[in-house]
């Protein structure tokens, strides 16, 4: 029964590099502690080569001018851990969340689906790299052997069943205590390591070869457990977890951002990470929620306040394209700027099943949803959010009884309607009204209660009324404060050489006359 | 009798065809050089005829040159217009002009209804925010398939500085600002692609304002829709796209100019009589002709 272990060495550093991939080319150190007592807790290889070691104070690290110092970020680490779980979940439903940097997978039965164990291991490693994590992957017949191998060997390791002890033999005994980093556990680990060192036991092969009874007499059950681990013979069952479908990425900024351009760079990174995570779970998103923590100062005192600026991007269809999301967020932020320096960015995606669309040779053309969404956002930025979209008539007799709603190019709904061609040809076209928005205020001369002459601020719409029909009385919403009552007239006026037909309205409440539109 | 003579182009060194009669005519025009010409042509003929067949393989006779296929015509939704023009051409710009109450919007809505019934998505870029939703519904347009872009003053939230700038722009020339929005929105929609019909409603713009649209813009629009199934329809007061439009229709009303004698309450606006004249068609090169049709009001039954 094969198990895989995904282990991310130097996890806090890996989380920082995942958030800022451009730091990989530079020496980097992670700081922890309250200023001014901050200490370096993790360094990358380049920093190690420059003589920076964990445990030295920040001031000493700053002597290295090239060193990039970053504070430890629990937000980044939790995002990296969520990404690690997503990576594991994309290969097996049975996943154990053992530590922030370690995840176990049960690979039983996966070979027929995903290929041989070496192929699965490579795929896991590639997927983890795509999610921004350089992980060690080990596959063994039991979880503990896989864990020891993942901690001890870089890259991909496959332990043949029954030969675990031989494979793990060269590893130093410190591998067994890698998870005991703090407090009493650390002290206990140091004591055991000192004892083993005094005995001359420096690798797992030596520990595995010790007689069990003698080891038990000297180190107790803990000694026997360590020996079983060294032999790769420990056995336990996985404790699977239900990985929640929470897709969130966040970044805390050392220096506040005031411009949208640098914000776009950070958003791009977060969106790429989110899309990679959603993609690994075969999901898309229909809603993106951007929360920006802003740095503001109260006018009365110089104290710094924090308030959140939230923008929600709702999409008509599930999508998974980081570039489209970035452009949409940029357009949205251009229209609604945050208004204060940004100190923290939090981006969450609501997962949704990806849309499935079957194209057809004989289907009419339709806009690509991603392109259309960008186009609509750009047009909305130009003409206004509520001035672009599809029409929806309201259940009212009010002449302007409609509202704008989001335009969705859903191909599935649009089936060509079969119409009898003869009937279509025979039907007359319906005379359309063109509205003047706002209606043109008019001065009307009446004769026997009927309009005879019209003067309007639009120069074409004035003159003698040649023909008139009406009045047609309409009223509605009398139970509301916005009650309306009006008389409508259809009139003909001479405009230049031609005659034009207009709708003239007498507002009975306000007593005003308006030209509402022209029949065209 | 006309016979083809094969010669070789000096620039490309590829054989091309010309007519022997033309060389005869040359001979008559320049008698002093005729002997030299005849010798040169004879050498050319001999040399070319001696060429192996493989050299002639790349030559495309003029009769077999590729002819641009005629665009697909789709119904406009009004039978009389279809009889006049054959429908609306896909991948082309169609202009519909006319004064107020000439039936431009009615034709526009009929085309939208026909397109949405075919299952296509349509867009209306409305320069004057003049579309009447109830007329759209009465015309039988599928509202789910229609994108309406209402140009005019922006209603978005702006900072004080942006608001001042925008106000300054719109106050100085609102129609120019509006026209700019129309052109940018149309550009974006054409770039997005996938629409069966895109309508530019410039009907309420004055001819002076509408003529501000440069010809290069119309040329760009025409190139953008070429070889696509999109129909670009512009309704306006006077033709403005010049030779970029493939079809140009002039509409006019047949309303009576005599004042009516009957009491107003006994009259009812039931129909508009429209005349449509085909001014120009690149697809069907036939002389200008016209048709008449009537449109009925929604309440006429």
PDB file of N, CA and C in Angstrom, chain A residues 247 274-275 278 283-289 312-321 325 328 348-355 369 373 406 408 410:
ATOM      1  N   UNK A 247     -10.131  29.324  -1.045  1.00  0.00           N
ATOM      2  CA  UNK A 247      -9.056  29.787  -1.909  1.00  0.00           C
ATOM      3  C   UNK A 247      -8.793  31.254  -1.600  1.00  0.00           C
ATOM      4  N   UNK A 274      -3.742  31.890  -7.132  1.00  0.00           N
ATOM      5  CA  UNK A 274      -5.126  31.433  -6.921  1.00  0.00           C
ATOM      6  C   UNK A 274      -5.594  30.550  -8.078  1.00  0.00           C
ATOM      7  N   UNK A 275      -5.286  31.001  -9.303  1.00  0.00           N
ATOM      8  CA  UNK A 275      -5.723  30.236 -10.480  1.00  0.00           C
ATOM      9  C   UNK A 275      -5.031  28.879 -10.525  1.00  0.00           C
ATOM     10  N   UNK A 278      -6.825  26.763  -7.969  1.00  0.00           N
ATOM     11  CA  UNK A 278      -8.159  26.370  -8.457  1.00  0.00           C
ATOM     12  C   UNK A 278      -8.019  25.328  -9.566  1.00  0.00           C
ATOM     13  N   UNK A 283     -11.249  23.388 -10.647  1.00  0.00           N
ATOM     14  CA  UNK A 283     -12.326  24.332 -10.339  1.00  0.00           C
ATOM     15  C   UNK A 283     -12.068  25.658 -11.046  1.00  0.00           C
ATOM     16  N   UNK A 284     -13.075  26.453 -11.124  1.00  0.00           N
ATOM     17  CA  UNK A 284     -12.952  27.820 -11.642  1.00  0.00           C
ATOM     18  C   UNK A 284     -13.592  28.738 -10.603  1.00  0.00           C
ATOM     19  N   UNK A 285     -13.718  29.992 -10.935  1.00  0.00           N
ATOM     20  CA  UNK A 285     -14.342  30.895  -9.970  1.00  0.00           C
ATOM     21  C   UNK A 285     -15.344  31.822 -10.653  1.00  0.00           C
ATOM     22  N   UNK A 286     -16.350  32.201  -9.884  1.00  0.00           N
ATOM     23  CA  UNK A 286     -17.383  33.100 -10.404  1.00  0.00           C
ATOM     24  C   UNK A 286     -17.432  34.391  -9.595  1.00  0.00           C
ATOM     25  N   UNK A 287     -16.620  34.424  -8.549  1.00  0.00           N
ATOM     26  CA  UNK A 287     -16.622  35.627  -7.700  1.00  0.00           C
ATOM     27  C   UNK A 287     -15.245  35.828  -7.087  1.00  0.00           C
ATOM     28  N   UNK A 288     -14.715  37.007  -7.283  1.00  0.00           N
ATOM     29  CA  UNK A 288     -13.423  37.356  -6.683  1.00  0.00           C
ATOM     30  C   UNK A 288     -13.663  38.486  -5.692  1.00  0.00           C
ATOM     31  N   UNK A 289     -13.092  38.327  -4.503  1.00  0.00           N
ATOM     32  CA  UNK A 289     -13.291  39.355  -3.486  1.00  0.00           C
ATOM     33  C   UNK A 289     -11.929  39.932  -3.096  1.00  0.00           C
ATOM     34  N   UNK A 312     -15.851  43.534  -4.870  1.00  0.00           N
ATOM     35  CA  UNK A 312     -16.247  42.173  -5.258  1.00  0.00           C
ATOM     36  C   UNK A 312     -16.510  42.161  -6.755  1.00  0.00           C
ATOM     37  N   UNK A 313     -15.892  41.195  -7.390  1.00  0.00           N
ATOM     38  CA  UNK A 313     -16.020  41.068  -8.846  1.00  0.00           C
ATOM     39  C   UNK A 313     -16.864  39.829  -9.123  1.00  0.00           C
ATOM     40  N   UNK A 314     -18.084  40.053  -9.557  1.00  0.00           N
ATOM     41  CA  UNK A 314     -18.950  38.906  -9.852  1.00  0.00           C
ATOM     42  C   UNK A 314     -18.944  38.665 -11.349  1.00  0.00           C
ATOM     43  N   UNK A 315     -18.720  37.424 -11.711  1.00  0.00           N
ATOM     44  CA  UNK A 315     -18.615  37.081 -13.124  1.00  0.00           C
ATOM     45  C   UNK A 315     -19.875  36.335 -13.542  1.00  0.00           C
ATOM     46  N   UNK A 316     -20.302  36.517 -14.785  1.00  0.00           N
ATOM     47  CA  UNK A 316     -21.528  35.831 -15.217  1.00  0.00           C
ATOM     48  C   UNK A 316     -21.340  34.333 -15.361  1.00  0.00           C
ATOM     49  N   UNK A 317     -20.117  33.930 -15.686  1.00  0.00           N
ATOM     50  CA  UNK A 317     -19.837  32.509 -15.891  1.00  0.00           C
ATOM     51  C   UNK A 317     -18.537  32.159 -15.161  1.00  0.00           C
ATOM     52  N   UNK A 318     -18.371  30.895 -14.754  1.00  0.00           N
ATOM     53  CA  UNK A 318     -17.115  30.528 -14.099  1.00  0.00           C
ATOM     54  C   UNK A 318     -15.939  30.686 -15.070  1.00  0.00           C
ATOM     55  N   UNK A 319     -14.893  31.283 -14.603  1.00  0.00           N
ATOM     56  CA  UNK A 319     -13.703  31.507 -15.441  1.00  0.00           C
ATOM     57  C   UNK A 319     -12.451  31.145 -14.655  1.00  0.00           C
ATOM     58  N   UNK A 320     -11.364  30.952 -15.395  1.00  0.00           N
ATOM     59  CA  UNK A 320     -10.090  30.651 -14.749  1.00  0.00           C
ATOM     60  C   UNK A 320      -8.976  31.212 -15.618  1.00  0.00           C
ATOM     61  N   UNK A 321      -8.871  32.507 -15.651  1.00  0.00           N
ATOM     62  CA  UNK A 321      -7.844  33.149 -16.460  1.00  0.00           C
ATOM     63  C   UNK A 321      -7.307  34.334 -15.668  1.00  0.00           C
ATOM     64  N   UNK A 325      -8.790  38.217 -15.067  1.00  0.00           N
ATOM     65  CA  UNK A 325      -9.132  38.689 -13.715  1.00  0.00           C
ATOM     66  C   UNK A 325      -8.353  39.960 -13.384  1.00  0.00           C
ATOM     67  N   UNK A 328      -9.768  42.878 -15.249  1.00  0.00           N
ATOM     68  CA  UNK A 328     -11.063  43.283 -14.685  1.00  0.00           C
ATOM     69  C   UNK A 328     -10.866  44.039 -13.374  1.00  0.00           C
ATOM     70  N   UNK A 348      -9.679  36.641  -2.342  1.00  0.00           N
ATOM     71  CA  UNK A 348     -10.363  35.358  -2.145  1.00  0.00           C
ATOM     72  C   UNK A 348     -11.185  35.037  -3.380  1.00  0.00           C
ATOM     73  N   UNK A 349     -11.215  33.766  -3.730  1.00  0.00           N
ATOM     74  CA  UNK A 349     -12.001  33.326  -4.892  1.00  0.00           C
ATOM     75  C   UNK A 349     -13.050  32.340  -4.431  1.00  0.00           C
ATOM     76  N   UNK A 350     -14.254  32.547  -4.883  1.00  0.00           N
ATOM     77  CA  UNK A 350     -15.350  31.622  -4.572  1.00  0.00           C
ATOM     78  C   UNK A 350     -15.322  30.503  -5.611  1.00  0.00           C
ATOM     79  N   UNK A 351     -15.043  29.271  -5.199  1.00  0.00           N
ATOM     80  CA  UNK A 351     -14.901  28.219  -6.220  1.00  0.00           C
ATOM     81  C   UNK A 351     -16.227  27.866  -6.883  1.00  0.00           C
ATOM     82  N   UNK A 352     -16.135  27.497  -8.128  1.00  0.00           N
ATOM     83  CA  UNK A 352     -17.324  27.069  -8.888  1.00  0.00           C
ATOM     84  C   UNK A 352     -16.871  26.014  -9.898  1.00  0.00           C
ATOM     85  N   UNK A 353     -17.815  25.197 -10.302  1.00  0.00           N
ATOM     86  CA  UNK A 353     -17.465  24.186 -11.304  1.00  0.00           C
ATOM     87  C   UNK A 353     -17.208  24.885 -12.633  1.00  0.00           C
ATOM     88  N   UNK A 354     -16.152  24.462 -13.339  1.00  0.00           N
ATOM     89  CA  UNK A 354     -15.889  25.128 -14.622  1.00  0.00           C
ATOM     90  C   UNK A 354     -17.033  24.906 -15.599  1.00  0.00           C
ATOM     91  N   UNK A 355     -17.271  25.903 -16.449  1.00  0.00           N
ATOM     92  CA  UNK A 355     -18.380  25.763 -17.388  1.00  0.00           C
ATOM     93  C   UNK A 355     -18.004  24.765 -18.477  1.00  0.00           C
ATOM     94  N   UNK A 369     -16.772  34.431 -23.541  1.00  0.00           N
ATOM     95  CA  UNK A 369     -17.145  35.066 -22.261  1.00  0.00           C
ATOM     96  C   UNK A 369     -16.027  35.914 -21.649  1.00  0.00           C
ATOM     97  N   UNK A 373     -16.390  39.881 -21.179  1.00  0.00           N
ATOM     98  CA  UNK A 373     -16.397  40.469 -19.839  1.00  0.00           C
ATOM     99  C   UNK A 373     -15.439  41.651 -19.775  1.00  0.00           C
ATOM    100  N   UNK A 406     -26.999  42.664 -16.123  1.00  0.00           N
ATOM    101  CA  UNK A 406     -25.740  42.189 -16.709  1.00  0.00           C
ATOM    102  C   UNK A 406     -26.008  41.403 -17.996  1.00  0.00           C
ATOM    103  N   UNK A 408     -25.192  38.581 -20.439  1.00  0.00           N
ATOM    104  CA  UNK A 408     -24.510  37.281 -20.390  1.00  0.00           C
ATOM    105  C   UNK A 408     -24.665  36.605 -21.753  1.00  0.00           C
ATOM    106  N   UNK A 410     -24.692  33.588 -23.016  1.00  0.00           N
ATOM    107  CA  UNK A 410     -24.762  32.154 -22.705  1.00  0.00           C
ATOM    108  C   UNK A 410     -25.288  31.421 -23.932  1.00  0.00           C
TER     109      UNK A 410
END
